[in-house]
Structures are given as structure tokens and as C-alpha cells.
PDB file of C-alpha atoms in Angstrom:
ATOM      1  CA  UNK A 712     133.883   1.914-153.869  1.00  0.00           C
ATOM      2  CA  UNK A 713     131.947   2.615-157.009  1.00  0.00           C
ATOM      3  CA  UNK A 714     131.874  -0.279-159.218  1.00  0.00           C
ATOM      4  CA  UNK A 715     134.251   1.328-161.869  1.00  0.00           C
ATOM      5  CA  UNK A 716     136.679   1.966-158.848  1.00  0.00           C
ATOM      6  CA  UNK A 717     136.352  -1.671-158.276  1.00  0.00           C
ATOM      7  CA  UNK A 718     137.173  -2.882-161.900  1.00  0.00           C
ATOM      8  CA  UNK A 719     140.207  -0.799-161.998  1.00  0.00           C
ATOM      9  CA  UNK A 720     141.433  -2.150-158.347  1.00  0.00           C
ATOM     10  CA  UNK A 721     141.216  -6.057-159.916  1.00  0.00           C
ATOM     11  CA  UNK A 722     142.656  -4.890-163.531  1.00  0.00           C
ATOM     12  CA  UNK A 723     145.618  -3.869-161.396  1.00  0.00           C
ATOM     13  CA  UNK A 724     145.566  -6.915-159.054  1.00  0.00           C
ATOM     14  CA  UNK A 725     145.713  -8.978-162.077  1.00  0.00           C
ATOM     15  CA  UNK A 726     148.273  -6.807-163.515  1.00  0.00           C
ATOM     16  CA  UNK A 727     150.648  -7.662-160.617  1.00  0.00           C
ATOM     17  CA  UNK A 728     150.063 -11.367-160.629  1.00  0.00           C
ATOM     18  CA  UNK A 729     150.484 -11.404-164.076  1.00  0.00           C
ATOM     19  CA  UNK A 730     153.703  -9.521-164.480  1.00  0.00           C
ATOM     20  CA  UNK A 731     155.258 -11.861-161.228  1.00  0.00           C
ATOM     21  CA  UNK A 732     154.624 -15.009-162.906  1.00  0.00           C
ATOM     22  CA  UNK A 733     155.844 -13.590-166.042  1.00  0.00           C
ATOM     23  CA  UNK A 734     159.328 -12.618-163.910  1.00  0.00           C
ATOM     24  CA  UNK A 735     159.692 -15.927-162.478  1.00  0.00           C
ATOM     25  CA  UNK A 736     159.363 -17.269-166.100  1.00  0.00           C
ATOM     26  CA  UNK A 737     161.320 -15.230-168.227  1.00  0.00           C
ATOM     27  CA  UNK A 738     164.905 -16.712-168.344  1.00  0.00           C
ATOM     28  CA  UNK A 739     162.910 -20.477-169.248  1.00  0.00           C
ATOM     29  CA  UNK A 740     164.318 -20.330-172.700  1.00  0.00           C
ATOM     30  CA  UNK A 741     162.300 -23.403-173.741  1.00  0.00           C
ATOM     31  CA  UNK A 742     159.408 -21.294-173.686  1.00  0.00           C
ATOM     32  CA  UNK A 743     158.022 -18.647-176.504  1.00  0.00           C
ATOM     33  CA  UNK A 744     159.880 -15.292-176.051  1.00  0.00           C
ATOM     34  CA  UNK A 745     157.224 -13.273-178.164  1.00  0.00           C
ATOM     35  CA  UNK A 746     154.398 -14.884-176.631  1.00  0.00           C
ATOM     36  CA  UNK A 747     155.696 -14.341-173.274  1.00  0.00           C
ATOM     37  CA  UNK A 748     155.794 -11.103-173.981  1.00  0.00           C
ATOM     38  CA  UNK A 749     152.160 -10.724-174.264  1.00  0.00           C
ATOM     39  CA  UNK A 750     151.562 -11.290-171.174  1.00  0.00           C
ATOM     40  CA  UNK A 751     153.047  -7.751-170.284  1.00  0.00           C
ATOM     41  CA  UNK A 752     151.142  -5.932-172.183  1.00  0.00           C
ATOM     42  CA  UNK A 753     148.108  -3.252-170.860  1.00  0.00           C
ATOM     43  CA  UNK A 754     144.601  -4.413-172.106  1.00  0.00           C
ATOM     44  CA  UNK A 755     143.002  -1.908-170.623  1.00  0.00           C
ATOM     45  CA  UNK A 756     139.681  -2.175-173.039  1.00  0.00           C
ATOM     46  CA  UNK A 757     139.238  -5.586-171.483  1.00  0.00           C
ATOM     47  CA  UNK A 758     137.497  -6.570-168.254  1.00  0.00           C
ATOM     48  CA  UNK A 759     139.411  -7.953-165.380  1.00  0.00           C
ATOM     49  CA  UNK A 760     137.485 -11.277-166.058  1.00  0.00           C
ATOM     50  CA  UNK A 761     138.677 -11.055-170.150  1.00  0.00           C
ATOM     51  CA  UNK A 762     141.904  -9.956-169.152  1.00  0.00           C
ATOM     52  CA  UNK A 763     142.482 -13.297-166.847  1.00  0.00           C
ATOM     53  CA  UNK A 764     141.036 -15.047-169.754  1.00  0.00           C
ATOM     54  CA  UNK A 765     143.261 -13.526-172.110  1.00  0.00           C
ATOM     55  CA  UNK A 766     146.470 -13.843-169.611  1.00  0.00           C
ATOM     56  CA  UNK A 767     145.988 -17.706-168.943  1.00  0.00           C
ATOM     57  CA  UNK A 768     145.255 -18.808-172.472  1.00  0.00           C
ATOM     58  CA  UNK A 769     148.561 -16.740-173.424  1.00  0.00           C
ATOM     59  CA  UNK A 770     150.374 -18.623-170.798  1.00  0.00           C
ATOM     60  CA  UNK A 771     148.664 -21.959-172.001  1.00  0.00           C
ATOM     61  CA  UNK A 772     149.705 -20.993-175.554  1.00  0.00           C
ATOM     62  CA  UNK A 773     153.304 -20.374-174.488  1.00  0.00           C
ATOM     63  CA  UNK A 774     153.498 -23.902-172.338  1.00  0.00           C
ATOM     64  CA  UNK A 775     152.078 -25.861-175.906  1.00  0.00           C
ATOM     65  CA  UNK A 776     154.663 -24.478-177.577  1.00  0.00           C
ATOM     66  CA  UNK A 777     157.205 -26.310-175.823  1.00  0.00           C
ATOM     67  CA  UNK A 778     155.199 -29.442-174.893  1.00  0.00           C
ATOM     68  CA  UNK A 779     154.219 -28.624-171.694  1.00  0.00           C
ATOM     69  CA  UNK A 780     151.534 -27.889-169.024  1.00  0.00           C
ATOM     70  CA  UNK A 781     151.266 -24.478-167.136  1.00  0.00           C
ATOM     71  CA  UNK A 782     151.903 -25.223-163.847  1.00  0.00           C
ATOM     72  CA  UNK A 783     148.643 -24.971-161.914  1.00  0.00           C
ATOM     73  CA  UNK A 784     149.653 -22.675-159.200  1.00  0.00           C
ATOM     74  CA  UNK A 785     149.953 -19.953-161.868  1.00  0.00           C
ATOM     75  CA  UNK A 786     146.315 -20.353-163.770  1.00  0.00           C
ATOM     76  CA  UNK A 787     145.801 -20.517-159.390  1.00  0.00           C
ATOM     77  CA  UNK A 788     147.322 -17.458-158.779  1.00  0.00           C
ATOM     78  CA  UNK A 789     145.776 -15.358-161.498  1.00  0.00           C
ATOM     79  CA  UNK A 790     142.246 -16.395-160.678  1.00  0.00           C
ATOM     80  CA  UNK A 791     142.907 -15.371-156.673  1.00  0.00           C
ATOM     81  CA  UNK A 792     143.972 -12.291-157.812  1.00  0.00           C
ATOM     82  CA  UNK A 793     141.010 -11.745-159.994  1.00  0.00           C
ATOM     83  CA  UNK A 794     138.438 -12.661-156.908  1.00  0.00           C
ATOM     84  CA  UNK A 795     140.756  -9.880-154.333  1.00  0.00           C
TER      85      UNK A 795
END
């Protein structure tokens, strides 16, 4: 698998993880609707390794806003599926 093939397989890895934790989040009304909303959106000029970045400081953002900590298993869960 070339190594562009490669980036592309982990964007989309990512992608999934991403948009899961964002389902099982969505109806928690305490946190930031617009914010949470970021986390669905395609960044595909980023590198798998930016886009996790990007994905679990948007999370981390969203959690401040309403005084809490992102649970652990989801900052987990994104880097597994980054290292697929």
C-alpha cells in the first residue's frame, strides 16, 4: 500500500471514530452544539496525525465549556484508530 494509500486508509479510520463518539454525544445538551459540530466536519488538507490533533482538542474545547473532562476512552479511541 503506497504511503498516500495509507494516509487516506487512517484519515478514514479516524473519520469513523470520530463521527461515533460524536453520535454517542450529541443529545448531551450540556455540551457546545456548534463546537460539536466541528467535529463532523472533512479536513481533508490535514494529516491523519493533525486531524486527531484537531478532533481531540475540539472535543476538549467542547468538555471546558461545560466544566468538564473528556472522558478518556474517547481521546483513547481516537488515538487507536489513528495507529490501525
Amino acid at each position: 500500500m503506497s504511503d498516500v494509500a495509507k494516509q487516506e486508509k487512517a484519515y478514514e479510520m479516524l473519520k469513523q471514530a470520530v463521527t461515533n463518539i460524536y453520535k454517542e454525544i450529541e443529545e448531551d445538551k450540556s455540551l457546545d452544539r456548534v463546537n460539536l459540530q466541528n467535529l463532523l466536519n472533512d479536513h481533508p488538507d490535514l494529516t491523519p496525525d493533525d486531524y486527531a490533533e484537531v478532533s481531540k482538542n475540539t472535543l476538549k474545547f467542547a468538555y471546558a465549556q461545560a466544566d468538564r473532562e473528556v472522558p478518556k476512552e474517547f481521546i483513547e479511541r481516537i488515538d487507536r484508530a489513528l495507529n490501525l
